[in-house]
Amino acid sequence: MSIYPKYIRVFKLGVQASMEYRLDFALSLISAFFPIMIQYYIWTAVYGRSGSGQFFGYTYGEMILYTIVAAIVTKIVTTNMDHVIASDIKDGALNKYLVQPANYFGLKLFTMLGQKLFFFTVMLAVLFLVIFYFGNRYAIHIPLENLVCFVAAMALSLILNFLISYTIAAIAFWLSEISYFFEMTGLLVIILSGGVFPIEVFGQTVSSLLNYLPFKYTIYFPSNVINGKLMSSEITEGLLMQIFWIGFMFLVSKLVWRIGFKKYLGLGG
């Protein structure tokens, strides 16, 4: 049996698993709106008490739209695969994958893609409705080509975020207790990715530094593609940078796992 049908089967199993946990999906959808409401009132107060029409280069409408889009994008691209993979390493469950005629990386990637397909589709539909409403309300024009580029940017963001999580999960080869570590790094990655605030909030120095890291291309970049703040040339450059970082993080993940695997004891499997 060819290796590719096996991955397709894993992908289908991931889709089936996502359909089984519909309540979990509903709760995840609802939870996305709590940070949106908090930031909505914060930014409304900030803009309302200031005579300036812009903060950090964003008008009030653009900031509200960014806040909503970034919160939903965060929900879409967050995989939580680092916890699953680290658990396999720590508990020795990785052993069973080593004797299977399939690559562990490929199995986890296609499982994640299958699990995210339904969520990705529904959240995109919700997002487009939100964009249509707020775009009309705040007179923000979003070209049709931006919508197409946004879908492409989201797909690339999902893969890039998986690679980041996969690389971070390799820390479990060295650390026996990693739950708190993942909570800390997960929050840090979301903040640096622009999932809480636009990265302009951190100032020019930090914003410039983040241009040399992959995080902004997981949340900040796709959010601004749909926010209408990027020109066509900037969108094209951003998509190319996403592809570059996917290739780079793939190589880094392979290197880190190769080094970390030398520490693997396989206990508990």
Coordinates of C-alpha atoms in Angstrom, one line a residue:
M1 CA 0.0 0.0 0.0
S2 CA 1.4 3.4 -1.0
I3 CA 2.2 5.8 1.8
Y4 CA 0.0 8.6 0.5
P5 CA -3.4 6.8 0.9
K6 CA -2.3 6.2 4.5
Y7 CA -2.0 9.9 5.1
I8 CA -5.3 10.5 3.3
R9 CA -6.9 7.9 5.6
V10 CA -5.4 9.7 8.6
F11 CA -6.8 13.0 7.3
K12 CA -10.3 11.5 7.0
L13 CA -10.1 10.2 10.5
G14 CA -9.2 13.7 11.7
V15 CA -12.3 15.1 9.9
Q16 CA -14.4 12.4 11.6
A17 CA -13.0 13.2 15.0
S18 CA -13.7 16.9 14.6
M19 CA -17.3 16.1 13.6
E20 CA -17.8 13.9 16.7
Y21 CA -16.9 16.8 19.1
R22 CA -19.4 19.3 18.0
L23 CA -20.0 20.6 21.5
D24 CA -16.3 21.3 21.9
F25 CA -16.4 23.2 18.6
A26 CA -19.4 25.3 19.8
L27 CA -17.7 26.1 23.1
S28 CA -14.5 27.1 21.2
L29 CA -16.6 29.3 18.9
I30 CA -18.2 31.0 21.9
S31 CA -15.0 31.5 23.8
A32 CA -13.5 33.4 20.8
F33 CA -15.9 36.3 21.5
F34 CA -14.9 36.9 25.1
P35 CA -11.5 38.5 24.3
I36 CA -13.2 40.4 21.4
M37 CA -15.7 42.0 23.8
I38 CA -13.0 42.9 26.3
Q39 CA -10.9 44.6 23.7
Y40 CA -13.9 46.2 22.0
Y41 CA -14.6 48.1 25.2
I42 CA -11.0 48.9 25.9
W43 CA -10.4 50.4 22.4
T44 CA -13.7 52.2 22.5
A45 CA -12.7 53.9 25.7
V46 CA -9.2 54.7 24.4
Y47 CA -10.4 56.3 21.2
G48 CA -13.4 57.9 22.9
R49 CA -11.2 59.7 25.5
S50 CA -8.6 60.9 22.9
G51 CA -8.9 63.6 20.4
S52 CA -6.8 61.6 17.9
G53 CA -8.5 59.7 15.2
Q54 CA -5.7 57.1 15.0
F55 CA -3.6 55.0 17.3
F56 CA -0.6 53.1 16.0
G57 CA -1.7 53.8 12.4
Y58 CA -5.2 52.4 12.9
T59 CA -8.5 54.2 12.9
Y60 CA -11.1 53.2 15.4
G61 CA -12.9 51.1 12.7
E62 CA -9.7 49.4 11.6
M63 CA -8.7 48.6 15.1
I64 CA -12.1 47.1 16.0
L65 CA -12.0 45.0 12.8
Y66 CA -8.4 43.9 13.4
T67 CA -9.4 42.9 17.0
I68 CA -12.2 40.7 15.8
V69 CA -10.3 39.2 12.8
A70 CA -7.2 38.5 14.9
A71 CA -9.2 36.7 17.6
I72 CA -10.9 34.5 15.1
V73 CA -7.7 33.9 13.1
T74 CA -6.0 32.9 16.4
K75 CA -8.7 30.3 17.0
I76 CA -8.3 28.9 13.5
V77 CA -4.5 28.6 13.4
T78 CA -4.0 27.4 17.0
T79 CA -3.4 23.7 16.8
N80 CA -2.5 22.7 20.4
M81 CA -0.4 19.9 18.8
D82 CA 2.6 20.8 21.0
H83 CA 0.7 19.3 24.0
V84 CA -0.2 16.1 22.1
I85 CA 3.2 15.6 20.7
A86 CA 5.0 16.3 24.0
S87 CA 2.7 13.8 25.7
D88 CA 3.7 11.2 23.1
I89 CA 7.4 11.9 23.9
K90 CA 7.0 12.0 27.7
D91 CA 4.7 8.9 28.1
G92 CA 6.6 6.8 25.5
A93 CA 3.6 6.7 23.2
L94 CA 6.0 7.7 20.4
N95 CA 7.2 4.1 20.4
K96 CA 4.2 2.8 18.5
Y97 CA 4.7 5.3 15.7
L98 CA 8.3 4.3 15.2
V99 CA 7.4 0.9 14.0
Q100 CA 4.6 2.0 11.7
P101 CA 5.2 2.4 7.9
A102 CA 4.5 6.1 8.1
N103 CA 6.3 9.3 9.1
Y104 CA 5.4 10.7 12.6
F105 CA 5.5 14.2 11.3
G106 CA 3.2 13.4 8.4
L107 CA 0.7 11.6 10.6
K108 CA 0.4 14.5 13.0
L109 CA 0.3 17.1 10.1
F110 CA -2.5 15.3 8.3
T111 CA -4.4 14.6 11.5
M112 CA -4.3 18.3 12.4
L113 CA -5.4 19.3 8.9
G114 CA -8.3 16.8 9.1
Q115 CA -9.4 18.1 12.5
K116 CA -9.2 21.7 11.4
L117 CA -11.1 21.3 8.1
F118 CA -14.6 21.7 9.5
F119 CA -13.5 24.4 12.0
F120 CA -11.6 26.2 9.3
T121 CA -14.6 26.3 7.0
V122 CA -17.2 27.4 9.5
M123 CA -14.9 30.0 11.1
L124 CA -14.1 31.5 7.6
A125 CA -17.9 31.8 6.9
V126 CA -18.4 33.5 10.3
L127 CA -15.4 35.8 9.6
F128 CA -16.7 36.8 6.2
L129 CA -20.0 37.8 7.7
V130 CA -18.3 39.8 10.4
I131 CA -16.1 41.5 7.8
F132 CA -19.1 42.3 5.6
Y133 CA -20.9 43.9 8.5
F134 CA -18.1 45.9 10.0
G135 CA -16.7 46.9 6.5
N136 CA -20.0 48.5 5.7
R137 CA -20.4 50.0 9.2
Y138 CA -17.0 51.7 9.3
A139 CA -16.7 52.3 5.5
I140 CA -13.7 50.0 5.1
H141 CA -13.3 48.8 1.5
I142 CA -11.9 45.3 1.2
P143 CA -11.1 44.3 -2.5
L144 CA -12.2 40.9 -3.6
E145 CA -8.6 39.8 -4.3
N146 CA -7.9 40.5 -0.7
L147 CA -10.5 37.9 0.3
V148 CA -8.8 35.3 -2.0
C149 CA -5.4 36.1 -0.7
F150 CA -6.7 36.0 2.9
V151 CA -7.8 32.3 2.4
A152 CA -4.4 31.5 1.0
A153 CA -2.7 33.3 3.9
M154 CA -4.8 31.5 6.4
A155 CA -3.9 28.1 5.0
L156 CA -0.2 28.9 5.0
S157 CA -0.6 30.4 8.6
L158 CA -2.1 27.1 9.8
I159 CA 0.8 25.1 8.4
L160 CA 3.4 27.5 9.7
N161 CA 1.9 27.6 13.2
F162 CA 1.9 23.7 13.2
L163 CA 5.6 23.7 12.4
I164 CA 6.3 26.2 15.2
S165 CA 4.3 24.0 17.6
Y166 CA 6.0 20.9 16.3
T167 CA 9.4 22.4 16.9
I168 CA 8.6 23.7 20.4
A169 CA 7.2 20.3 21.3
A170 CA 10.6 18.8 20.9
I171 CA 11.6 20.5 24.1
A172 CA 9.9 17.5 25.8
F173 CA 13.0 15.4 24.8
W174 CA 15.0 17.5 27.4
L175 CA 12.3 18.5 30.0
S176 CA 10.3 16.0 32.0
E177 CA 7.6 18.6 33.1
I178 CA 6.6 20.8 30.3
S179 CA 2.9 21.8 30.8
Y180 CA 3.7 25.2 32.3
F181 CA 6.4 25.7 29.7
F182 CA 3.8 25.3 26.9
E183 CA 1.4 27.6 28.6
M184 CA 4.0 30.3 28.8
T185 CA 5.4 29.8 25.3
G186 CA 1.8 29.5 23.8
L187 CA 0.8 32.9 25.3
L188 CA 4.1 34.5 24.2
V189 CA 3.7 33.2 20.6
I190 CA 0.2 34.6 20.4
I191 CA 1.3 38.0 21.7
L192 CA 4.3 38.2 19.3
S193 CA 2.0 37.0 16.5
G194 CA -0.3 39.9 16.9
G195 CA -3.1 37.8 18.4
V196 CA -3.8 40.2 21.2
F197 CA -2.8 43.6 19.8
P198 CA -1.3 44.7 16.5
I199 CA 2.5 44.5 16.7
E200 CA 2.7 48.3 16.2
V201 CA 1.7 48.6 19.8
F202 CA 5.1 47.3 20.9
G203 CA 7.0 50.2 19.3
Q204 CA 9.2 50.6 16.3
T205 CA 12.1 48.6 17.7
V206 CA 10.2 45.5 18.6
S207 CA 8.1 45.7 15.4
S208 CA 11.2 45.8 13.3
L209 CA 12.7 42.8 15.2
L210 CA 9.5 40.8 14.6
N211 CA 10.0 41.3 10.8
Y212 CA 12.9 38.8 11.2
L213 CA 10.8 36.2 13.0
P214 CA 8.0 33.9 11.7
F215 CA 5.4 34.8 14.3
K216 CA 3.8 37.9 12.6
Y217 CA 3.0 35.8 9.6
T218 CA 0.6 33.5 11.5
I219 CA -1.9 36.1 12.8
Y220 CA -0.8 39.7 12.2
F221 CA -0.3 39.3 8.4
P222 CA -3.5 37.5 7.5
S223 CA -5.5 39.8 9.8
N224 CA -4.2 42.9 7.9
V225 CA -4.7 41.3 4.5
I226 CA -8.4 41.2 5.3
N227 CA -8.3 44.5 7.1
G228 CA -7.4 46.3 3.9
K229 CA -4.2 47.9 5.3
L230 CA -1.8 46.2 2.9
M231 CA -1.1 47.0 -0.7
S232 CA -1.0 44.2 -3.3
S233 CA 2.8 44.2 -3.4
E234 CA 2.9 43.9 0.4
I235 CA 0.4 41.0 0.3
T236 CA 2.5 39.2 -2.3
E237 CA 5.6 39.7 -0.3
G238 CA 3.9 38.5 2.8
L239 CA 2.7 35.3 1.1
L240 CA 6.2 34.6 -0.1
M241 CA 7.6 35.2 3.4
Q242 CA 5.1 32.7 4.7
I243 CA 6.3 30.1 2.2
F244 CA 9.9 30.9 3.2
W245 CA 9.2 30.5 6.9
I246 CA 7.4 27.2 6.3
G247 CA 10.4 25.9 4.5
F248 CA 12.8 27.3 7.1
M249 CA 10.8 26.0 10.1
F250 CA 10.4 22.6 8.5
L251 CA 14.2 22.3 8.3
V252 CA 14.6 23.6 11.9
S253 CA 12.0 21.1 13.2
K254 CA 13.8 18.2 11.5
L255 CA 17.1 19.3 13.0
V256 CA 15.7 19.8 16.5
W257 CA 14.0 16.5 16.4
R258 CA 17.1 14.7 15.2
I259 CA 19.1 16.1 18.1
G260 CA 16.3 15.6 20.6
F261 CA 15.6 12.0 19.6
K262 CA 19.1 11.1 20.8
K263 CA 17.7 11.8 24.3
Y264 CA 14.6 9.7 23.9
L265 CA 14.3 6.8 26.2
G266 CA 10.9 5.4 25.2
L267 CA 9.8 4.8 28.8
G268 CA 6.2 4.2 29.5
G269 CA 5.2 3.1 26.0

